[in-house]
Amino acid sequence: MIQLIRGFKDILPGEVELWQEVEKTARSLFEDFGFREVRLPIMERTALFTRSIGENTDIVEKEMYTFPDRKGEMITLRPEATASVVRSYIQHKLYAVDPVQKSYTIGPMFRRERPQKGRYRQFYQINAEVFGIESPLIDAQIIFMLVTLFTRLSVTGLTANINSLGCPKCRPAYKEKLIEFLDGLSESLCSACNKRSSKNPLRVLDCKVPTCAESVKDAPSILDYLCPDCKDHFETVQDLLNKMGVEYIINKRLVRGLDYYTRTSFEIQTTALGAQNAVAGGGRYDGLINILGGPEIPGIGFAIGFDRLIDILSQNMEPRIRQPEVFIAALGDDCQKVAFEWTNALCAEGIKTEMDFSGKSLKALMKRANRLGARHVLIFGESEMKEGVAALRNMATKKQILVSLNDIVRNIIKNII
Ligand code: ATP
Ligand code: MG
């Protein structure tokens, strides 16, 4: 038997209802905040990701599914969504119509990491991005929107971590200080961090290896190096979050795994998932649109780890599975043919209806109706047919009534709601 690929998974009925509910909640909330959906391809040219995410990052160094297509062009299964959203904004010159664009997208991402709980090779993200707004008001607003989504989903026990990563004006001085600090640590850092410590020292702060995390505990903080503009920006974000009652902690080691972030960065962490503690992450990326060939337009966004959110939700929430309103138990060929039409008519009216096509006995059909959790069973055999009626049984009260075959679909609907 051919099994699925390691790190990939099937989302089956029974679980998928929870995914649908989260999706519905997210869509409706984001749309209330003025976001519109974009649906983008899951494959892009490799250069889109190497240029945006950055060469010395975990994703680009070791996690991307990259391969030549049949003509030898290098393509990559997207490891994240922002690069594509930016590409499409530039490619379709959406900024010329209105530089401000708020969009969201939901879909699969691919990273070849070591599979474990909360970490898959195909996983799903819910992304939201805002282009064209420089004001810190939008930073606070999208954090508020994210937190509101979790509140609507009744997820508790989350902590919002925020930090500022500065800008190209103030970050270089900090980077130098950090490189100096890391120089003295080469013994205790993992080999990847040793390689990165001079080229991309911020990445070291993001390393998951426990000895690395321990070693950088006393690393200098970027917050001590922010230029006045970045400092103002970050303080305003904090003021606004305070005013909105959004609880957060300042985490000076929060740098996030992608190179394109500037200023505000944030992550929503949970204690419910063990090692994989990040449920959502995001931040500002003011240089990215320009790096990818567009105008100087600022951007900010976040990505929710959909799989991890589902893991948390399923700890204390059963998916709501819609039971059939009606199960039609038609006995014998002739009755089945007639009842088949009612089944389809009821389905088309939005009444969830099931019918068994196998010609089993009434006893077997009742058993099946019970297993499906049907609220009503419509019994229709030779004798009912002769009398021009069918028997409608309420499975909860066990009460049974006869409904006339004349306009039966209406009769059923009238009697079940
Ligand atoms: P982590 O630190 O856990 O590796 P990350 O910083 O690489 O996360 P991002 O690129 O910021 O993650 O993606 C945003 C969110 O997507 C994460 O907070 C997480 O919830 C989810 N995520 C990232 N990688 C995976 C994965 N391999 N499997 C499942 N979810 C993931
Ligand atoms: Mg990662």
Coordinates of C-alpha atoms and ligand atoms in Angstrom, one line a residue:
M1 CA 0.0 0.0 0.0
I2 CA 1.3 3.4 -0.9
Q3 CA 1.3 5.7 2.2
L4 CA 1.4 9.4 2.4
I5 CA 4.8 11.3 2.6
R6 CA 6.4 11.7 6.0
G7 CA 5.5 15.0 7.5
F8 CA 2.3 15.3 5.4
K9 CA -1.1 14.4 6.7
D10 CA -4.7 13.9 5.8
I11 CA -7.4 16.0 7.5
L12 CA -10.5 13.8 7.6
P13 CA -14.1 14.3 8.4
G14 CA -14.5 14.5 12.2
E15 CA -11.5 16.9 12.3
V16 CA -12.1 18.9 9.2
E17 CA -15.3 20.5 10.8
L18 CA -13.0 22.3 13.3
W19 CA -10.8 23.6 10.5
Q20 CA -13.9 24.9 8.7
E21 CA -15.2 26.6 11.7
V22 CA -11.9 28.4 12.4
E23 CA -11.7 29.4 8.7
K24 CA -15.2 30.8 8.8
T25 CA -14.5 32.8 12.0
A26 CA -11.2 34.1 10.6
R27 CA -12.7 35.1 7.3
S28 CA -15.7 36.9 8.8
L29 CA -13.5 38.8 11.4
F30 CA -10.8 39.8 8.8
E31 CA -13.5 41.1 6.5
D32 CA -15.0 43.1 9.3
F33 CA -11.6 44.8 9.6
G34 CA -11.5 45.5 5.8
F35 CA -9.3 42.7 4.6
R36 CA -10.1 40.9 1.3
E37 CA -9.0 37.4 0.3
V38 CA -6.3 36.7 -2.3
R39 CA -5.7 33.2 -3.6
L40 CA -2.2 32.7 -4.9
P41 CA -0.2 29.8 -6.4
I42 CA 1.6 27.4 -4.1
M43 CA 4.6 27.3 -6.4
E44 CA 6.8 30.2 -7.2
R45 CA 10.2 30.8 -8.8
T46 CA 12.9 30.0 -6.2
A47 CA 14.4 33.4 -6.4
L48 CA 11.3 35.0 -4.9
F49 CA 12.0 33.2 -1.6
T50 CA 15.8 33.4 -1.5
R51 CA 15.6 37.1 -2.1
S52 CA 12.9 37.9 0.4
I53 CA 13.4 35.5 3.2
G54 CA 17.2 35.8 3.1
E55 CA 20.0 33.4 2.2
N56 CA 21.2 32.7 5.8
T57 CA 17.9 31.6 7.2
D58 CA 16.7 28.1 8.3
I59 CA 14.0 28.2 5.6
V60 CA 16.3 29.0 2.7
E61 CA 19.3 27.0 3.9
K62 CA 17.6 23.8 4.6
E63 CA 13.8 23.7 4.6
M64 CA 12.6 24.6 1.1
Y65 CA 11.2 22.1 -1.4
T66 CA 13.1 23.3 -4.4
F67 CA 13.5 21.4 -7.7
P68 CA 14.0 22.0 -11.4
D69 CA 10.8 21.6 -13.4
R70 CA 11.1 19.7 -16.7
K71 CA 12.7 22.6 -18.5
G72 CA 15.2 23.1 -15.7
E73 CA 13.7 26.2 -14.2
M74 CA 14.1 26.2 -10.4
I75 CA 10.8 26.3 -8.6
T76 CA 9.8 26.1 -4.9
L77 CA 6.8 25.0 -3.0
R78 CA 6.0 28.1 -1.0
P79 CA 7.4 28.0 2.6
E80 CA 5.4 31.1 3.5
A81 CA 2.9 33.4 2.0
T82 CA 4.1 37.0 2.4
A83 CA 6.5 36.8 -0.5
S84 CA 3.8 35.8 -2.9
V85 CA 1.3 38.4 -1.7
V86 CA 4.0 41.0 -2.3
R87 CA 4.8 39.6 -5.7
S88 CA 1.2 39.8 -6.8
Y89 CA 0.8 43.3 -5.4
I90 CA 3.8 44.4 -7.5
Q91 CA 3.1 42.3 -10.6
H92 CA -0.5 43.6 -10.9
K93 CA 0.6 47.2 -9.9
L94 CA -2.2 47.2 -7.3
Y95 CA -0.4 50.1 -5.6
A96 CA -1.2 52.3 -8.6
V97 CA -4.9 51.9 -7.9
D98 CA -4.5 52.3 -4.1
P99 CA -1.3 51.8 -2.3
V100 CA -3.2 50.7 0.8
Q101 CA -4.2 47.0 0.5
K102 CA -5.4 44.7 3.2
S103 CA -5.5 41.1 2.2
Y104 CA -5.7 37.7 3.7
T105 CA -5.0 34.2 2.4
I106 CA -5.4 30.7 3.8
G107 CA -3.6 27.7 2.5
P108 CA -0.8 25.1 2.7
M109 CA 2.9 25.9 3.1
F110 CA 5.8 23.5 2.7
R111 CA 9.0 23.2 4.8
R112 CA 11.2 20.2 5.0
E113 CA 11.7 20.2 8.8
R114 CA 12.0 17.3 11.1
P115 CA 8.3 16.1 11.6
Q116 CA 7.0 16.1 15.1
K117 CA 4.0 17.2 17.0
G118 CA 3.0 20.7 15.8
R119 CA 5.7 20.6 13.0
Y120 CA 4.7 19.2 9.6
R121 CA 6.2 19.4 6.1
Q122 CA 2.9 20.5 4.7
F123 CA 1.2 22.7 7.2
Y124 CA -1.4 25.5 6.8
Q125 CA -1.3 29.1 7.6
I126 CA -3.9 31.9 7.9
N127 CA -2.1 35.0 6.7
A128 CA -3.1 38.7 6.8
E129 CA -1.0 41.5 5.2
V130 CA -1.3 45.3 5.1
F131 CA 0.6 47.3 2.5
G132 CA 0.9 51.1 2.3
I133 CA 0.5 52.1 6.0
E134 CA 3.4 53.4 7.9
S135 CA 1.6 54.5 11.0
P136 CA 2.0 52.4 14.2
L137 CA -1.8 52.5 14.5
I138 CA -1.9 49.6 12.0
D139 CA 0.6 47.6 13.9
A140 CA -1.6 47.8 17.0
Q141 CA -4.7 47.2 14.9
I142 CA -3.5 43.9 13.4
I143 CA -2.3 42.6 16.8
F144 CA -5.7 43.5 18.1
M145 CA -7.4 41.7 15.2
L146 CA -5.2 38.6 15.9
V147 CA -6.0 38.6 19.6
T148 CA -9.7 39.1 18.8
L149 CA -9.7 36.1 16.6
F150 CA -8.3 33.9 19.4
T151 CA -10.9 35.4 21.8
R152 CA -13.7 34.6 19.3
L153 CA -12.4 31.1 19.2
S154 CA -12.3 31.0 23.0
V155 CA -8.6 30.1 23.0
T156 CA -7.1 31.2 26.3
G157 CA -3.6 30.8 27.8
L158 CA -1.9 32.7 25.0
T159 CA 0.8 35.4 25.5
A160 CA 1.5 38.1 23.0
N161 CA 5.3 38.8 22.7
I162 CA 6.4 42.0 21.1
N163 CA 9.7 43.5 20.1
S164 CA 11.1 46.0 17.7
L165 CA 13.8 45.0 15.2
G166 CA 14.7 48.6 14.3
C167 CA 15.4 49.7 10.8
P168 CA 18.3 49.9 8.4
K169 CA 19.4 53.1 10.1
C170 CA 19.7 51.7 13.6
R171 CA 20.1 48.0 13.2
P172 CA 23.7 47.9 11.8
A173 CA 25.1 49.3 15.1
Y174 CA 23.2 46.7 17.0
K175 CA 24.4 43.9 14.7
E176 CA 28.0 44.9 15.3
K177 CA 27.5 44.8 19.1
L178 CA 25.8 41.4 18.7
I179 CA 28.6 40.0 16.6
E180 CA 31.1 41.1 19.2
F181 CA 29.0 39.4 21.9
L182 CA 28.7 36.2 19.8
D183 CA 32.4 36.1 19.1
G184 CA 33.1 35.1 22.6
L185 CA 30.5 32.2 22.5
S186 CA 31.7 30.1 19.7
E187 CA 32.4 27.2 22.0
S188 CA 28.8 26.9 23.2
L189 CA 26.9 27.7 19.9
C190 CA 25.7 25.0 17.5
S191 CA 27.5 24.7 14.2
A192 CA 24.7 26.5 12.2
C193 CA 24.9 29.4 14.7
N194 CA 28.6 29.6 14.4
K195 CA 28.3 29.9 10.7
R196 CA 25.7 32.6 11.0
S197 CA 27.0 34.6 13.8
S198 CA 29.0 36.9 11.6
K199 CA 26.8 37.0 8.5
N200 CA 23.3 37.0 10.1
P201 CA 23.8 37.3 13.9
L202 CA 20.1 38.0 14.6
R203 CA 19.3 34.5 13.5
V204 CA 21.3 33.1 16.4
L205 CA 18.8 34.7 18.8
D206 CA 16.1 32.6 17.1
C207 CA 17.9 29.3 17.3
K208 CA 15.8 26.5 18.9
V209 CA 18.9 24.5 20.2
P210 CA 18.6 24.8 24.0
T211 CA 22.4 25.4 24.5
C212 CA 22.2 28.3 22.0
A213 CA 19.1 29.7 23.7
E214 CA 20.9 29.6 27.1
S215 CA 24.1 31.2 25.7
V216 CA 22.3 34.2 24.3
K217 CA 20.3 35.0 27.4
D218 CA 22.5 38.0 28.2
A219 CA 22.9 39.1 24.6
P220 CA 22.6 42.9 24.1
S221 CA 19.1 44.0 23.3
I222 CA 18.1 45.8 20.1
L223 CA 15.8 47.9 22.2
D224 CA 18.8 49.8 23.5
Y225 CA 19.9 50.7 20.0
L226 CA 16.7 51.9 18.4
C227 CA 16.9 55.3 16.6
P228 CA 14.4 57.9 17.8
D229 CA 11.9 57.2 15.0
C230 CA 11.9 53.4 15.7
K231 CA 11.7 54.1 19.4
D232 CA 8.7 56.4 19.0
H233 CA 7.0 53.9 16.7
F234 CA 7.5 51.1 19.2
E235 CA 6.3 53.2 22.2
T236 CA 3.2 54.2 20.3
V237 CA 2.4 50.6 19.5
Q238 CA 2.7 49.8 23.2
D239 CA 0.5 52.8 24.2
L240 CA -2.2 51.7 21.8
L241 CA -2.1 48.1 23.0
N242 CA -2.4 49.3 26.6
K243 CA -5.4 51.4 25.6
M244 CA -7.1 48.5 23.8
G245 CA -6.5 46.2 26.8
V246 CA -4.3 43.8 24.8
E247 CA -2.0 42.1 27.2
Y248 CA 1.6 41.6 26.0
I249 CA 5.1 41.1 27.1
I250 CA 8.2 42.7 25.6
N251 CA 10.5 40.0 24.5
K252 CA 13.8 41.5 23.5
R253 CA 15.0 38.3 22.0
L254 CA 12.1 37.9 19.6
V255 CA 13.7 38.3 16.2
R256 CA 11.6 35.9 14.0
G257 CA 13.0 33.6 11.4
L258 CA 12.9 35.8 8.3
D259 CA 15.2 38.5 7.3
Y260 CA 12.8 41.0 6.0
Y261 CA 11.3 42.2 9.2
T262 CA 11.7 45.7 10.5
R263 CA 10.4 47.5 13.6
T264 CA 7.4 45.8 15.3
S265 CA 7.6 42.1 15.4
F266 CA 5.3 39.9 17.4
E267 CA 4.6 36.3 18.2
I268 CA 1.7 34.6 20.0
Q269 CA 2.9 31.9 22.3
T270 CA 1.1 29.1 24.1
T271 CA 2.1 26.7 26.8
A272 CA -0.4 24.1 25.5
L273 CA 1.8 22.6 22.8
G274 CA 5.1 21.8 24.5
A275 CA 8.1 22.7 22.4
Q276 CA 6.2 24.1 19.4
N277 CA 5.0 27.2 21.4
A278 CA 4.4 29.7 18.6
V279 CA 0.9 29.8 17.3
A280 CA 1.2 32.9 15.2
G281 CA 3.9 35.3 14.3
G282 CA 4.3 38.5 12.3
G283 CA 5.7 41.9 12.0
R284 CA 6.5 44.9 9.9
Y285 CA 8.6 44.5 6.7
D286 CA 9.0 48.0 5.4
G287 CA 11.7 47.2 2.9
L288 CA 10.3 44.1 1.3
I289 CA 8.1 45.5 -1.4
N290 CA 11.1 47.5 -2.6
I291 CA 13.5 44.5 -2.4
L292 CA 11.2 42.5 -4.6
G293 CA 11.1 45.2 -7.3
G294 CA 8.2 47.4 -6.2
P295 CA 8.1 51.0 -4.9
E296 CA 9.1 52.0 -1.4
I297 CA 5.9 51.0 0.3
P298 CA 5.7 49.7 3.9
G299 CA 4.1 46.4 4.9
I300 CA 3.1 44.5 7.9
G301 CA 1.4 41.1 8.4
F302 CA 1.1 37.9 10.4
A303 CA 0.8 34.2 9.9
I304 CA -1.2 31.9 12.1
G305 CA -0.1 28.3 12.3
F306 CA -3.4 26.7 11.5
D307 CA -2.4 23.2 12.5
R308 CA -1.2 24.3 15.9
L309 CA -4.3 26.4 16.5
I310 CA -6.4 23.3 15.7
D311 CA -4.2 21.2 18.2
I312 CA -5.0 23.7 20.9
L313 CA -8.7 23.9 20.1
S314 CA -9.2 20.2 19.9
Q315 CA -8.0 19.8 23.5
N316 CA -11.3 21.2 24.7
M317 CA -13.6 21.5 21.8
E318 CA -15.5 18.9 19.8
P319 CA -16.1 19.7 16.2
R320 CA -19.7 20.4 15.5
I321 CA -20.8 17.7 13.1
R322 CA -24.1 18.4 11.3
Q323 CA -26.5 15.5 11.8
P324 CA -29.0 14.5 9.1
E325 CA -32.4 16.1 9.6
V326 CA -34.0 13.3 7.8
F327 CA -33.1 9.7 7.0
I328 CA -35.3 8.2 4.4
A329 CA -35.9 4.5 4.9
A330 CA -37.5 3.3 1.6
L331 CA -38.3 -0.4 1.3
G332 CA -38.2 -2.1 -2.0
D333 CA -37.3 -0.9 -5.5
D334 CA -40.4 1.0 -6.3
C335 CA -40.5 2.9 -3.1
Q336 CA -36.8 3.7 -3.4
K337 CA -37.2 5.2 -6.8
V338 CA -40.0 7.5 -5.6
A339 CA -38.2 8.4 -2.3
F340 CA -35.0 9.1 -4.2
E341 CA -36.6 12.2 -5.7
W342 CA -37.7 13.5 -2.3
T343 CA -34.2 13.0 -1.0
N344 CA -32.7 15.1 -3.6
A345 CA -35.5 17.7 -3.3
L346 CA -34.9 18.0 0.5
C347 CA -31.1 18.3 0.0
A348 CA -31.7 21.0 -2.6
E349 CA -33.9 22.8 0.0
G350 CA -31.0 22.8 2.5
I351 CA -32.4 20.0 4.6
K352 CA -29.6 17.5 5.3
T353 CA -31.0 14.2 4.1
E354 CA -29.6 10.7 3.8
M355 CA -31.0 7.7 2.1
D356 CA -29.7 4.2 2.0
F357 CA -29.4 2.8 -1.6
S358 CA -28.7 -0.8 -0.7
G359 CA -32.3 -2.2 -0.2
K360 CA -31.7 -3.4 3.3
S361 CA -34.4 -4.4 5.9
L362 CA -36.2 -1.8 8.0
K363 CA -34.3 -3.0 11.0
A364 CA -31.0 -2.5 9.3
L365 CA -32.0 0.9 8.0
M366 CA -33.2 2.1 11.5
K367 CA -29.8 1.0 12.8
R368 CA -28.0 3.1 10.2
A369 CA -30.2 6.1 10.8
N370 CA -29.3 5.9 14.5
R371 CA -25.6 5.6 13.7
L372 CA -25.8 8.7 11.5
G373 CA -27.6 10.5 14.3
A374 CA -30.6 11.4 12.1
R375 CA -33.2 13.5 13.8
H376 CA -36.1 12.0 11.8
V377 CA -36.7 8.9 9.8
L378 CA -39.2 8.8 7.0
I379 CA -40.4 5.2 6.6
F380 CA -41.9 4.4 3.2
G381 CA -42.9 0.8 2.2
E382 CA -45.4 -0.9 -0.1
S383 CA -48.3 -0.4 2.4
E384 CA -47.6 3.3 2.9
M385 CA -47.4 3.7 -0.9
K386 CA -50.8 2.2 -1.3
E387 CA -52.3 4.5 1.3
G388 CA -50.7 7.6 -0.1
V389 CA -48.7 8.4 3.0
A390 CA -45.3 8.0 4.6
A391 CA -44.4 7.6 8.3
L392 CA -42.3 10.4 9.8
R393 CA -40.7 9.4 13.1
N394 CA -39.1 11.8 15.5
M395 CA -36.0 9.9 16.8
A396 CA -35.8 11.9 20.0
T397 CA -39.5 11.8 21.1
K398 CA -40.2 8.5 19.3
K399 CA -43.4 10.0 18.1
Q400 CA -44.5 9.0 14.6
I401 CA -47.0 10.8 12.3
L402 CA -48.3 10.1 8.8
V403 CA -47.6 12.6 6.1
S404 CA -49.4 12.7 2.9
L405 CA -47.5 12.0 -0.4
N406 CA -49.3 15.1 -1.8
D407 CA -46.6 17.7 -1.8
I408 CA -44.6 15.5 0.6
V409 CA -41.4 17.6 0.6
R410 CA -43.3 20.6 2.0
N411 CA -45.1 18.3 4.4
I412 CA -41.8 16.9 5.7
I413 CA -40.3 20.4 6.1
K414 CA -43.4 21.6 7.9
N415 CA -43.2 18.8 10.4
I416 CA -39.5 18.8 11.2
I417 CA -39.0 22.5 12.0
Ligands
ATP1 P1 8.9 27.9 14.6 O1 9.7 28.9 15.4 O2 7.9 27.1 15.4 O3 9.7 27.1 13.7 P2 8.6 29.9 12.6 O4 9.1 31.1 13.2 O5 9.4 29.1 11.6 O6 8.0 28.9 13.7 P3 6.8 31.4 10.9 O7 7.6 31.3 9.7 O8 6.7 32.6 11.6 O9 7.2 30.2 11.9 O10 5.3 30.9 10.6 C1 4.2 31.3 11.4 C2 3.5 30.2 12.1 O11 3.4 29.1 11.3 C3 4.3 29.7 13.3 O12 4.1 30.5 14.4 C4 3.8 28.3 13.5 O13 2.6 28.3 14.3 C5 3.4 27.9 12.1 N1 4.5 27.0 11.6 C6 5.7 27.2 11.1 N2 6.3 26.1 10.7 C7 5.5 25.1 10.9 C8 5.5 23.7 10.7 N3 6.6 23.1 10.1 N4 4.4 22.9 11.0 C9 3.3 23.5 11.5 N5 3.2 24.8 11.8 C10 4.3 25.6 11.5
MG2 MG 10.6 27.4 11.8

